[in-house]
CSV table of C-alpha atoms in Angstrom, one decimal:
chain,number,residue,atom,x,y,z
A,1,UNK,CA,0.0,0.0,0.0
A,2,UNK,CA,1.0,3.4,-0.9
A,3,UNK,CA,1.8,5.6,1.7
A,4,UNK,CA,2.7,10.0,3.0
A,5,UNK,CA,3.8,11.3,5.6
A,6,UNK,CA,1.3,13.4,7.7
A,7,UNK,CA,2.1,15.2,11.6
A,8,UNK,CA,0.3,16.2,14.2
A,9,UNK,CA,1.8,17.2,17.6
A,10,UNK,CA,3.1,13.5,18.2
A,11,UNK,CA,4.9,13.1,15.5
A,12,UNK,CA,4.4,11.5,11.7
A,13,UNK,CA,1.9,8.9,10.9
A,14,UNK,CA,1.9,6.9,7.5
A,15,UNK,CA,-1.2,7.5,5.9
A,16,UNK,CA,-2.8,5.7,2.8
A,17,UNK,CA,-1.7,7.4,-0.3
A,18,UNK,CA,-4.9,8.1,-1.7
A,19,UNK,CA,-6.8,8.8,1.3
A,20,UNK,CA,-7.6,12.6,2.4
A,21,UNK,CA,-7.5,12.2,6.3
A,22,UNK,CA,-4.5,13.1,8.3
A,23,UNK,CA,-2.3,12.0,11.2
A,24,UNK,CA,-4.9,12.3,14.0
A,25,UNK,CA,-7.8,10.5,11.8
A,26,UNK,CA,-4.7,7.7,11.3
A,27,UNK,CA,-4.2,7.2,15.2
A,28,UNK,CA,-7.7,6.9,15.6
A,29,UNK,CA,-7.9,4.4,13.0
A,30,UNK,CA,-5.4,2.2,14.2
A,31,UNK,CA,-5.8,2.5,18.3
A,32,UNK,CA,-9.8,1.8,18.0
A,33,UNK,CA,-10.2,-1.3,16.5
A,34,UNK,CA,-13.7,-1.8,18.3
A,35,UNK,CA,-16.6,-3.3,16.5
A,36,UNK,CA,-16.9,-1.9,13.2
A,37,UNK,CA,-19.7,0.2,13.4
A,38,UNK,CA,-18.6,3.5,12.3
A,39,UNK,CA,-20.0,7.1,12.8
A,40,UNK,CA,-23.3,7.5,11.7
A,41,UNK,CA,-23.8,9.0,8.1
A,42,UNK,CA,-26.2,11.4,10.0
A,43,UNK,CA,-23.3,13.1,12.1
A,44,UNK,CA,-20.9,13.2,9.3
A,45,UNK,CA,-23.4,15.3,7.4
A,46,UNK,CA,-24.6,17.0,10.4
A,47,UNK,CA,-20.8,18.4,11.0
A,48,UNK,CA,-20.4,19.5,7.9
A,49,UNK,CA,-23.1,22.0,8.3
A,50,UNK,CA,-21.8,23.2,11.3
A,51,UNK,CA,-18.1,23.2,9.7
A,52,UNK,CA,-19.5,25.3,6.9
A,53,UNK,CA,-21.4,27.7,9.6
A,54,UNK,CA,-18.6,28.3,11.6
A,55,UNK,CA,-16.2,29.1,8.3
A,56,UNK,CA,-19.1,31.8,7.5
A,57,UNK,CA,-19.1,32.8,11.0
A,58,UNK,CA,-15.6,33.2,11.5
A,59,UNK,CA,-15.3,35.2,8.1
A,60,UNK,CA,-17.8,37.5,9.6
A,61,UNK,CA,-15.4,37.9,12.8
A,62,UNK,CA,-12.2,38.3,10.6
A,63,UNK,CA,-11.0,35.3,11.3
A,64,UNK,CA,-10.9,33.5,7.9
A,65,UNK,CA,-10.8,35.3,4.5
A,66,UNK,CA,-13.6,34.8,2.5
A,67,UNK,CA,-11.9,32.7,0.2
A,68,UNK,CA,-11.5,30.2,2.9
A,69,UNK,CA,-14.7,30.3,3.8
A,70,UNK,CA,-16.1,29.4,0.5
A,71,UNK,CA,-13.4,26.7,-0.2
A,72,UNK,CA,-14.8,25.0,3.4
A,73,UNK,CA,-18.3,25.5,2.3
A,74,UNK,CA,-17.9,23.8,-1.2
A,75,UNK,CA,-16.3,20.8,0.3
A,76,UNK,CA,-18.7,20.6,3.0
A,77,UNK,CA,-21.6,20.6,0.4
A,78,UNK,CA,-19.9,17.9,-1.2
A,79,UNK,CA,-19.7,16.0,1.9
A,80,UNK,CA,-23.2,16.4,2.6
A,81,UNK,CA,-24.4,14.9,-0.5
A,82,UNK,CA,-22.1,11.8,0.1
A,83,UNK,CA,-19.3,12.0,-2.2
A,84,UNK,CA,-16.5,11.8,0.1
A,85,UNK,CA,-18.1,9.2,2.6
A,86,UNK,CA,-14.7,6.7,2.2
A,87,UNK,CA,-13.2,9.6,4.0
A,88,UNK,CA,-14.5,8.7,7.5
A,89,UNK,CA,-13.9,5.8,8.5
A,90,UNK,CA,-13.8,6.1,12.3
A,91,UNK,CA,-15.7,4.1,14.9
A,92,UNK,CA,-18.6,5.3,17.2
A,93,UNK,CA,-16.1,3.2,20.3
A,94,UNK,CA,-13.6,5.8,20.3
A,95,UNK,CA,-13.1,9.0,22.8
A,96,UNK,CA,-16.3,9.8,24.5
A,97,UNK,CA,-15.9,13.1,23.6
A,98,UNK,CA,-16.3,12.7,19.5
A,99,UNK,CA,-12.7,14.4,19.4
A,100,UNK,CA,-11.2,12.2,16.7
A,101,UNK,CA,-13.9,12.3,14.4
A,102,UNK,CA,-14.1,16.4,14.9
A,103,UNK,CA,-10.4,16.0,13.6
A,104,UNK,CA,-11.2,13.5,11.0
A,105,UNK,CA,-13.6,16.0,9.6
A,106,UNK,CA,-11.3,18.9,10.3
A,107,UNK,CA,-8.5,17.0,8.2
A,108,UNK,CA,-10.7,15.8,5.5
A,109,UNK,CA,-11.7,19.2,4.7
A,110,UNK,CA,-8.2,21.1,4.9
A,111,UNK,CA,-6.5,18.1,2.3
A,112,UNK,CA,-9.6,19.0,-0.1
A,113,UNK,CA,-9.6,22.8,0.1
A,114,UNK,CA,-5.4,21.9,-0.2
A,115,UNK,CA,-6.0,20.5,-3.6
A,116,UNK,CA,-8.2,23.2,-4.9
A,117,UNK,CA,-5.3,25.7,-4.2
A,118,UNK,CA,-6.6,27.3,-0.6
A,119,UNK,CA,-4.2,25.7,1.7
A,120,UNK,CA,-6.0,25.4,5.4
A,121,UNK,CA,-4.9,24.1,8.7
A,122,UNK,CA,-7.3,21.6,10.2
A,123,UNK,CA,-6.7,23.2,13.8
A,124,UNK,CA,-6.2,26.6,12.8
A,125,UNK,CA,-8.9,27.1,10.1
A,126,UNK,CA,-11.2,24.4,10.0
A,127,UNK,CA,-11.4,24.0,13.7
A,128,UNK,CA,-11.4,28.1,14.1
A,129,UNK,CA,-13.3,29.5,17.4
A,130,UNK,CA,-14.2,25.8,18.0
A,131,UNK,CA,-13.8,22.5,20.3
A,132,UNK,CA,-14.3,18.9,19.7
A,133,UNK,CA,-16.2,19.6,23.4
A,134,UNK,CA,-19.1,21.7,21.7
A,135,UNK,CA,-18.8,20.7,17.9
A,136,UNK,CA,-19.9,17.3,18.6
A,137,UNK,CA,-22.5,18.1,20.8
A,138,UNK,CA,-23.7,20.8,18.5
A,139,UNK,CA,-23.5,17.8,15.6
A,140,UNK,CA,-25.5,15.3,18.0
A,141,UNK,CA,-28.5,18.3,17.7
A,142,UNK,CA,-28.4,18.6,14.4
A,143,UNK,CA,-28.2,15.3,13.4
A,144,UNK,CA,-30.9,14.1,16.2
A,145,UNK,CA,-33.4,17.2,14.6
A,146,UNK,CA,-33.0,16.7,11.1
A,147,UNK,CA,-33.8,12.9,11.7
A,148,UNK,CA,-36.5,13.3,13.3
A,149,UNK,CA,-38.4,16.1,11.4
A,150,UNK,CA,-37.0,14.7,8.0
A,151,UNK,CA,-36.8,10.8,8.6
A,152,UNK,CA,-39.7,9.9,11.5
A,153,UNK,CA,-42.3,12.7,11.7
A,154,UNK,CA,-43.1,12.2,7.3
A,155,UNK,CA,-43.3,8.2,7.8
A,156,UNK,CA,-45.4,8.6,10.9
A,157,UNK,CA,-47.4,10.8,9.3
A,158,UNK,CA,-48.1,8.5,6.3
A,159,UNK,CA,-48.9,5.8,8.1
A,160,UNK,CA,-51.0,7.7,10.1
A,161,UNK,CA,-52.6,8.5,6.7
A,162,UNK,CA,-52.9,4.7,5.5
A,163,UNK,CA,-55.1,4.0,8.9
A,164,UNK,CA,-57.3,7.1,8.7
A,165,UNK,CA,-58.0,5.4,4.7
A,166,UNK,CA,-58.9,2.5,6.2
A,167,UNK,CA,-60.9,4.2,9.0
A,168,UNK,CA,-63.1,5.7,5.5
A,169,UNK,CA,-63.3,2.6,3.6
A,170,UNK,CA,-65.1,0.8,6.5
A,171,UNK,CA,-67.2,3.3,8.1
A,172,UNK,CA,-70.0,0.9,9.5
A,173,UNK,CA,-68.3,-2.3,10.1
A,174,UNK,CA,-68.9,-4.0,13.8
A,175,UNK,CA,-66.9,-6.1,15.5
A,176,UNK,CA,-66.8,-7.2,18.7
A,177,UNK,CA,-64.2,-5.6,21.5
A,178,UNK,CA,-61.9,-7.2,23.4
A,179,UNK,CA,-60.1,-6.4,27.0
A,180,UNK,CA,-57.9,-8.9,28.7
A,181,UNK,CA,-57.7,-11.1,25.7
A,182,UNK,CA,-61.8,-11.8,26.8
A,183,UNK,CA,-64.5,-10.7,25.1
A,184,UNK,CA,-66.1,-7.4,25.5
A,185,UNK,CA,-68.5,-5.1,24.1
A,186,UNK,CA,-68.7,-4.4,20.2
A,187,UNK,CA,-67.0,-1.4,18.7
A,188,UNK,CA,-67.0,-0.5,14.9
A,189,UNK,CA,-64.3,-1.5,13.1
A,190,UNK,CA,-63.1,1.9,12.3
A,191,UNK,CA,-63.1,3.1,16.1
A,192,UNK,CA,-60.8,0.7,16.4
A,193,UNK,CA,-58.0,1.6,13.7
A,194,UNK,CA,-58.9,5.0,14.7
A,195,UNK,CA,-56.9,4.1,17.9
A,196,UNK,CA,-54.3,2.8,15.9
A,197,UNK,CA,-54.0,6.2,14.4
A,198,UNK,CA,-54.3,7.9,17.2
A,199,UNK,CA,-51.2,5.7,18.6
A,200,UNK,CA,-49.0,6.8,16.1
A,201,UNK,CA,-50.1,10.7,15.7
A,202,UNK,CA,-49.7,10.9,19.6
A,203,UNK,CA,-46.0,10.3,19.9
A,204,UNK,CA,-45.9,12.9,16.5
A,205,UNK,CA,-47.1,15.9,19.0
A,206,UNK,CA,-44.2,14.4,21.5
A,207,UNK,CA,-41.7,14.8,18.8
A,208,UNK,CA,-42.3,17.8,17.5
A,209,UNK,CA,-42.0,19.1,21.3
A,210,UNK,CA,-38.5,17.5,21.3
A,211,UNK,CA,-37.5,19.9,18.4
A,212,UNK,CA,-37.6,22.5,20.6
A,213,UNK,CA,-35.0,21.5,22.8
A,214,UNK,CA,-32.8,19.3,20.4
A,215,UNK,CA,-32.7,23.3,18.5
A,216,UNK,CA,-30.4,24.2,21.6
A,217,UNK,CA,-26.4,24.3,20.3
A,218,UNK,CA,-23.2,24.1,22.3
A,219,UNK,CA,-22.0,25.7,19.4
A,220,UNK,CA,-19.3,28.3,21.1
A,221,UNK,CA,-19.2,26.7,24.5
A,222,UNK,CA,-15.6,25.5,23.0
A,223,UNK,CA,-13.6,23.7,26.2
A,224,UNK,CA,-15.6,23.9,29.2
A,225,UNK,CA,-19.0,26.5,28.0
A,226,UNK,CA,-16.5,29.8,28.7
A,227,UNK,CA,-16.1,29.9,25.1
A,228,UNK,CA,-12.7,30.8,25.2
A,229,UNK,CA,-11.1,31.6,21.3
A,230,UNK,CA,-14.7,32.5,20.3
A,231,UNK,CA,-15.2,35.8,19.2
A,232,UNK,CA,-18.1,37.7,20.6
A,233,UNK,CA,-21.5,36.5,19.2
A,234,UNK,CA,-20.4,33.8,17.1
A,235,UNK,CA,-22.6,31.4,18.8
A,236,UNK,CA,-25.8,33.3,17.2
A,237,UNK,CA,-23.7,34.1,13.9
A,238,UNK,CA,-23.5,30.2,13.5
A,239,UNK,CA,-26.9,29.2,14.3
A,240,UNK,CA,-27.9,31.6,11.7
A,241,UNK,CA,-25.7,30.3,9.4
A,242,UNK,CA,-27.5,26.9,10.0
A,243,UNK,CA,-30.9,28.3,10.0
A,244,UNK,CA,-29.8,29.3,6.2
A,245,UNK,CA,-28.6,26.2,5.4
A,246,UNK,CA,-31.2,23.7,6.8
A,247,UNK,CA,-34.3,25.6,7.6
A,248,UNK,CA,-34.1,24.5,10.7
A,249,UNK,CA,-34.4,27.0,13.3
A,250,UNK,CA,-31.2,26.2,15.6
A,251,UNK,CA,-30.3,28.8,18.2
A,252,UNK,CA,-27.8,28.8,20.9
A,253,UNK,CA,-28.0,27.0,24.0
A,254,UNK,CA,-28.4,30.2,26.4
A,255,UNK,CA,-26.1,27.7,29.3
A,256,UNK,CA,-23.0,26.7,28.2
A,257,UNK,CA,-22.2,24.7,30.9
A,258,UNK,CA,-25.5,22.5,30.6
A,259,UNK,CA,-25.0,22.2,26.9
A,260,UNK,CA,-21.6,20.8,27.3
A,261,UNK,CA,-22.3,18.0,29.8
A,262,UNK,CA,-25.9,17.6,29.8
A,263,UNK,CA,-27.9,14.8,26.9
A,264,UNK,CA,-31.6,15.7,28.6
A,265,UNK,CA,-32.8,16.5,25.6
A,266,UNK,CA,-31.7,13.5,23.5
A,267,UNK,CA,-33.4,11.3,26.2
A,268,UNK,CA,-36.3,13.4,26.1
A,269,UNK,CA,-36.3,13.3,22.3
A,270,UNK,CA,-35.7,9.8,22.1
A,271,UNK,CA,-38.4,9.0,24.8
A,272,UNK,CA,-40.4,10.2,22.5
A,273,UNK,CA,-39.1,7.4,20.2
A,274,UNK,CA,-39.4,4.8,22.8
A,275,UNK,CA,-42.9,5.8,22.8
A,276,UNK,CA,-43.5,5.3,18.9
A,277,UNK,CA,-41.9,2.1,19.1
A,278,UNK,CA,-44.0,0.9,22.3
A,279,UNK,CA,-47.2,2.1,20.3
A,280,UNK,CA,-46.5,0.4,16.9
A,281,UNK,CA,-45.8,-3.1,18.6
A,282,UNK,CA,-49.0,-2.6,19.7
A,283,UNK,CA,-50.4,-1.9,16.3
A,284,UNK,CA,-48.8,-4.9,15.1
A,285,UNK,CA,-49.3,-7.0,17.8
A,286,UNK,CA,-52.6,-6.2,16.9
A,287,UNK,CA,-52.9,-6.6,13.9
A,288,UNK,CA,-50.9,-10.2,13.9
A,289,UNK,CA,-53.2,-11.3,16.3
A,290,UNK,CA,-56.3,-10.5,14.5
A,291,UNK,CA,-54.8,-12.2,10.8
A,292,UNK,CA,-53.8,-15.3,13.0
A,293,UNK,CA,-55.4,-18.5,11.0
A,294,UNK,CA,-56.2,-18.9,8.6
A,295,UNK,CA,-58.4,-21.4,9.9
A,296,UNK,CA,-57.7,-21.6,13.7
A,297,UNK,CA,-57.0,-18.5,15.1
A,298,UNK,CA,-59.2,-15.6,15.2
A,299,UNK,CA,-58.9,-14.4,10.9
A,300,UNK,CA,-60.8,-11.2,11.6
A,301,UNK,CA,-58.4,-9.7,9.3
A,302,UNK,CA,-56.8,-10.6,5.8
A,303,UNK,CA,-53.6,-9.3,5.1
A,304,UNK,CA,-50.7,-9.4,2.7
A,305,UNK,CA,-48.9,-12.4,1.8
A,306,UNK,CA,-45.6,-11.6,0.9
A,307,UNK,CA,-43.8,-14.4,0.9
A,308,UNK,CA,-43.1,-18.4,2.1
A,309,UNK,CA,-43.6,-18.6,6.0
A,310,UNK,CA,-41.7,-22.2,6.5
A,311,UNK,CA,-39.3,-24.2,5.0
A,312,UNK,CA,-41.3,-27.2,6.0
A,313,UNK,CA,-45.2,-26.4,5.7
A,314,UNK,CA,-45.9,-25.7,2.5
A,315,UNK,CA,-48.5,-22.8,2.2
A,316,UNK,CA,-47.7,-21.3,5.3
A,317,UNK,CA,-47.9,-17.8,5.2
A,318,UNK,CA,-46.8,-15.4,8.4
A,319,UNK,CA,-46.8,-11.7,9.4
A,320,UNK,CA,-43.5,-11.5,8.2
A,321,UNK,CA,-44.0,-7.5,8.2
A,322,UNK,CA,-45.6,-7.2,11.8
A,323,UNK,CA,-42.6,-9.4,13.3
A,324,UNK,CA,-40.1,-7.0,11.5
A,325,UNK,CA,-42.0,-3.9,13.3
A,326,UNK,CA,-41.7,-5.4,16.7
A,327,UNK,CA,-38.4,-6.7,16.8
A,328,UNK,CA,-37.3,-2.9,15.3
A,329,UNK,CA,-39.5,-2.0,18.5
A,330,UNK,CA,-37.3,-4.1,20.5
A,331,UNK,CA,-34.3,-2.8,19.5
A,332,UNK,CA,-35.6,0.8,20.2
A,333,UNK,CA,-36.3,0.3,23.4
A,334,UNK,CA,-32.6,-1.2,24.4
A,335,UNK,CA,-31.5,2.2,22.5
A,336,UNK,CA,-33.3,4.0,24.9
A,337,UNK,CA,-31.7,2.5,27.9
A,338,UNK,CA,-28.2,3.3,26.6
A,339,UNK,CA,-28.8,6.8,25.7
A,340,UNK,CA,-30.3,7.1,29.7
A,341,UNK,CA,-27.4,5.3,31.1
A,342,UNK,CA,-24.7,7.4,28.5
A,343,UNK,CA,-27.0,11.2,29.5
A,344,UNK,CA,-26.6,10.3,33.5
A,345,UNK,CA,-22.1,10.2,33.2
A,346,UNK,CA,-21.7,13.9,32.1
A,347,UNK,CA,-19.1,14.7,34.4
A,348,UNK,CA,-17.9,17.8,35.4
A,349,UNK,CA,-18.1,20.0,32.5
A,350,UNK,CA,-18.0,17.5,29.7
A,351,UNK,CA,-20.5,14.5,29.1
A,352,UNK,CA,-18.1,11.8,27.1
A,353,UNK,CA,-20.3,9.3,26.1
A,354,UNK,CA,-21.3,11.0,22.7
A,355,UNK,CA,-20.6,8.9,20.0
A,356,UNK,CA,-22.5,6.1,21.4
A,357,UNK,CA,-25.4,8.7,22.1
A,358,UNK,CA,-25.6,9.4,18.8
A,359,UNK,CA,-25.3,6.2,17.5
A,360,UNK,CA,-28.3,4.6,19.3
A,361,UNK,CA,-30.6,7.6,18.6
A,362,UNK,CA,-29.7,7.6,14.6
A,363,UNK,CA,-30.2,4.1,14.8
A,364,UNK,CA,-33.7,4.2,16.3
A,365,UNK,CA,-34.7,7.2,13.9
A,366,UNK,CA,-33.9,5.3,10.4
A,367,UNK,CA,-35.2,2.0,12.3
A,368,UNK,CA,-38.4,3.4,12.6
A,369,UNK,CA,-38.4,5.3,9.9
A,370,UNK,CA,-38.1,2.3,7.9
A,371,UNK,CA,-40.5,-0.1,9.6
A,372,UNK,CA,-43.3,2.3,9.6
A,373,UNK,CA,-42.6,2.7,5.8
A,374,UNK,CA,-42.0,-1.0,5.3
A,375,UNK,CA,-45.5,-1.9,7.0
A,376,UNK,CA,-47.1,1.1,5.7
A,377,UNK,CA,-46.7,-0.2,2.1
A,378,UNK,CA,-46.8,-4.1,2.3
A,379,UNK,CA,-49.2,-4.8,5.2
A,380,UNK,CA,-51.3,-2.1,6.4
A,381,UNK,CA,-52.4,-0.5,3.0
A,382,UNK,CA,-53.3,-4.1,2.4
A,383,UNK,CA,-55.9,-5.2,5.0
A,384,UNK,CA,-58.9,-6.0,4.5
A,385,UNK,CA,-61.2,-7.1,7.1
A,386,UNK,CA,-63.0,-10.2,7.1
A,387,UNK,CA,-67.0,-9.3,7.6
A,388,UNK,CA,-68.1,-12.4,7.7
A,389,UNK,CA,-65.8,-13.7,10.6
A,390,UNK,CA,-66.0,-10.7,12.3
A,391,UNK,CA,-70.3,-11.0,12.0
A,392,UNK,CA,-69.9,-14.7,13.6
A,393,UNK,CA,-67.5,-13.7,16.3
A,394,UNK,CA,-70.3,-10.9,17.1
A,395,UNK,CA,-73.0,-12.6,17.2
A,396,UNK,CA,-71.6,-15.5,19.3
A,397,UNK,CA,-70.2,-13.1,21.8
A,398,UNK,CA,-71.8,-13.3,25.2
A,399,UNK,CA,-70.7,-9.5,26.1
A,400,UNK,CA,-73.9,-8.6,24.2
A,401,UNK,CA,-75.4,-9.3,27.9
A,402,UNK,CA,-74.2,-6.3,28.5
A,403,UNK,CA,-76.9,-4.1,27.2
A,404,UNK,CA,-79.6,-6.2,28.7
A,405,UNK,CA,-78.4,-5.1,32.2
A,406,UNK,CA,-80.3,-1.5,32.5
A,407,UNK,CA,-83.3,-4.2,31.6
A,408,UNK,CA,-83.0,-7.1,34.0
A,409,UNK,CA,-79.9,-6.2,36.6
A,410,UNK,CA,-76.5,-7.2,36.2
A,411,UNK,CA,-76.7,-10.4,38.4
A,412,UNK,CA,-79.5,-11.4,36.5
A,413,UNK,CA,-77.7,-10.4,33.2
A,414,UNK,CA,-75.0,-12.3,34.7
A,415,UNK,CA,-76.5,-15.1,35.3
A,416,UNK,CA,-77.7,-15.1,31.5
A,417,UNK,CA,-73.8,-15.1,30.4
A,418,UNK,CA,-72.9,-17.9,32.7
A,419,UNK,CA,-75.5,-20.2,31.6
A,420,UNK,CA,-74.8,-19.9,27.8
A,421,UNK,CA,-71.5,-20.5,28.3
A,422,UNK,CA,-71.9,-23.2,30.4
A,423,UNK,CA,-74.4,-25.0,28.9
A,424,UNK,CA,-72.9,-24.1,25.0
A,425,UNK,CA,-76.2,-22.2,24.3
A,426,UNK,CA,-77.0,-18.6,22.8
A,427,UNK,CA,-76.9,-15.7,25.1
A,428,UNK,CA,-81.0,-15.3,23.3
A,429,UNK,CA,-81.7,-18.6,23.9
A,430,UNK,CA,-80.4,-18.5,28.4
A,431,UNK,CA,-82.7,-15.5,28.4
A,432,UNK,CA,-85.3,-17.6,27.2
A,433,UNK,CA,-84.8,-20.2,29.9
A,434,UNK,CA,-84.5,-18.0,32.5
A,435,UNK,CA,-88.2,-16.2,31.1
A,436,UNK,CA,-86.6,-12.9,31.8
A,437,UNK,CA,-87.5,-11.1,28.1
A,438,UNK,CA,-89.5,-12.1,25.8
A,439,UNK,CA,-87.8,-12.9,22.2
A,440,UNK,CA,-88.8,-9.8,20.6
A,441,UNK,CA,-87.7,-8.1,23.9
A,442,UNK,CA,-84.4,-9.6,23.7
A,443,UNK,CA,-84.2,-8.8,19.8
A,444,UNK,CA,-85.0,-5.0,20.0
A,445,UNK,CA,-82.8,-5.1,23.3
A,446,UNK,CA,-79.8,-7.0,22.2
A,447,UNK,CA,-78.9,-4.8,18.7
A,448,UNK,CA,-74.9,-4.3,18.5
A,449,UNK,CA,-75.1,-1.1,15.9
A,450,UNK,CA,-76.9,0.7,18.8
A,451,UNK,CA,-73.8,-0.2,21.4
A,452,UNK,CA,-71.1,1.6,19.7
């Protein structure tokens, strides 16, 4: 392999020929050799906006010439759209503090402006009025906002919009209700997937409050929140910067000292993704439950088939795309643990357990993201309920009792229930026995479109 010769303050490194990084990305490279899982795409984008709104803010302070400010911002657009993305190869199991991959970024961009003929320092340019200590904080919030408001809130919102569809297409459809996996009193079909809805847009409204605080930068905090090297104002001069470039509208975090060592709002953010997860395995767990059959389980429901369920029973068919939604669910929730544990070690005045913040939080955002896309388009857009079934399982129900109580009492309503099921009658034909209605009494009484 082809080598050069790159320094840093301890001493040269042989770095691939070809490769753009320097001396510090090369340490890093070769001293963390942990796992494989390597900084989210998310954050590499997410620093070079802030890379780009720093250059702009420091050419405002006099810090860079405007020349170098455009040569940052052209490679940083570049590295946004994902040309360069060979050029960071770092893990997420390196310093807690995100430092190397500030400096990978730092390097990357200062050999790229170098080829274009504006020669930059990684530390002295790039790096300008900055830390690693409230860069990748600031990168975290940036990344974390624009996942959720460009990734999650749009697929939430369409699936949301594939159950309100099926809410419309079956308006007056009854079914009978369940609660403790018993039977209970009917509801119409589209009350219930209006729940299901309702389970998804809820966490949506959490979300969107989470914005508010994930909008909060460290962003000139630089070493400790003093903001020492920073000129005067270039915290706001940055956010602006980013409000141009993203729409989002980032502002600076008015505490320093909190914004360096404090994740609250990540776990707050990503509480609200726990919640979205914990709601759609109850959707699908739902929804599985309902399908199960097709001849011996409940078959309220028909839904997609989308492939071979078993390598031994031929025709089996399973809800391949409801297990994928839970066990994405699943995985969610562990994220959510390890962002809690990771938020609770900011000592003193630096948290160092970013990289693995971000990583579980980016991981959970294009996790669900995907599943709610994924059984958006090959399950739920494809159900269609089984009338029939769902007339039988109605009918049979003893829970109709219910509305016979304000007529005859609840123990003798009771008593009614007990003795169909016991003796494997109708609930009409017990009240019969018992002589407590007549059978047109029981048949104007007992009408399930006038119990939901």
């Amino acid at each position: 392999m082809n080598t050069r010769i790159e320094h840093d303050t301890m001493g040269e490194v042989a770095v691939p020929a070809e490769r753009h990084w320097g001396a510090q990305t090369q340490r890093s490279l070769e001293n963390f050799k942990i796992g494989g899982q390597r900084q989210p795409r998310e954050i590499i984008a997410a620093f070079a906006y802030l890379k780009e709104a720093c250059a702009r803010a420091n050419a405002a302070a006099g810090k860079l010439t405007e020349e170098q400010a455009a040569a940052v911002a052209a490679v940083c657009e570049e590295i946004r759209a994902g040309k360069w993305e060979e050029e960071f190869p770092l893990v997420v199991w390196q310093t807690g503090s995100g430092t190397q991959t500030n400096m990978n970024v730092n390097e990357v961009i200062a050999h790229l402006t170098g080829e274009r003929g504006v020669r930059l320092h990684p530390n002295d340019h790039v790096n300008a009025s900055q830390s690693s200590n409230d860069t990748y904080p600031s990168a975290l919030h940036i990344a974390a906002a624009l996942a959720v408001e460009r990734q999650v809130l749009p697929a939430a919102e369409r699936l949301a919009g594939a159950f309100r569809s099926l809410e419309e297409a079956y308006p007056d459809l009854i079914r009978i209700g369940r609660t403790h996996l018993q039977d209970a009193t009917p509801l119409k079909f589209a009350q219930e997937v209006s729940g299901w809805r309702e389970l998804v847009e809820a966490p949506c409204r959490m979300l969107r409050a989470s914005l508010e605080e994930l909008g909060r930068l460290a962003i000139g905090g630089t070493a400790v929140g003093t903001g020492l090297n920073a000129p005067r104002g270039y915290d706001e001069a940055v956010c602006g910067e980013l409000r141009r470039l993203t729409g989002f509208p980032f502002r600076p975090d008015g505490n320093k000292f909190h914004a360096l060592t404090s994740k609250d709002a990540l776990v707050f953010a990503h509480g609200a993704l726990k919640a979205l997860a914990a709601n759609l395995m109850k959707i699908a767990n739902d929804i599985r439950w309902e399908a199960s059959g097709p001849r011996c389980g409940m078959g309220e429901l028909r839904i997609p088939e989308n492939e071979p369920g078993s390598s031994i029973m031929p025709g089996k068919v399973n809800p391949t795309q409801c297990e994928a939604v839970t066990m994405a669910a699943v995985q969610v929730m562990g994220n959510d643990a390890a962002i809690g544990f990771a938020a609770s070690q900011g000592n003193f005045q630096l948290n160092v357990f970013l990289p693995v913040s971000a990583y579980n939080f980016l991981l959970s955002a294009n996790l669900l993201a995907d599943a709610m896309d994924s059984f958006r388009t090959r399950c739920v857009e494809g159900i269609v309920p089984d009338a029939e079934k769902m007339g039988e399982n109605l009918n049979s129900s003893l829970m109709l009792v219910t509305c016979l109580t304000p007529k005859i009492g609840y123990e003798r309503a009771a008593a009614c229930a007990k003795k169909a099921l016991h003796e494997g009658t109708t609930l009409k034909e017990a009240v019969l026995a018992l002589g407590l209605l007549t059978a047109e009494e029981f048949d104007e009484t007992v009408r399930p479109e006038k119990m939901v």
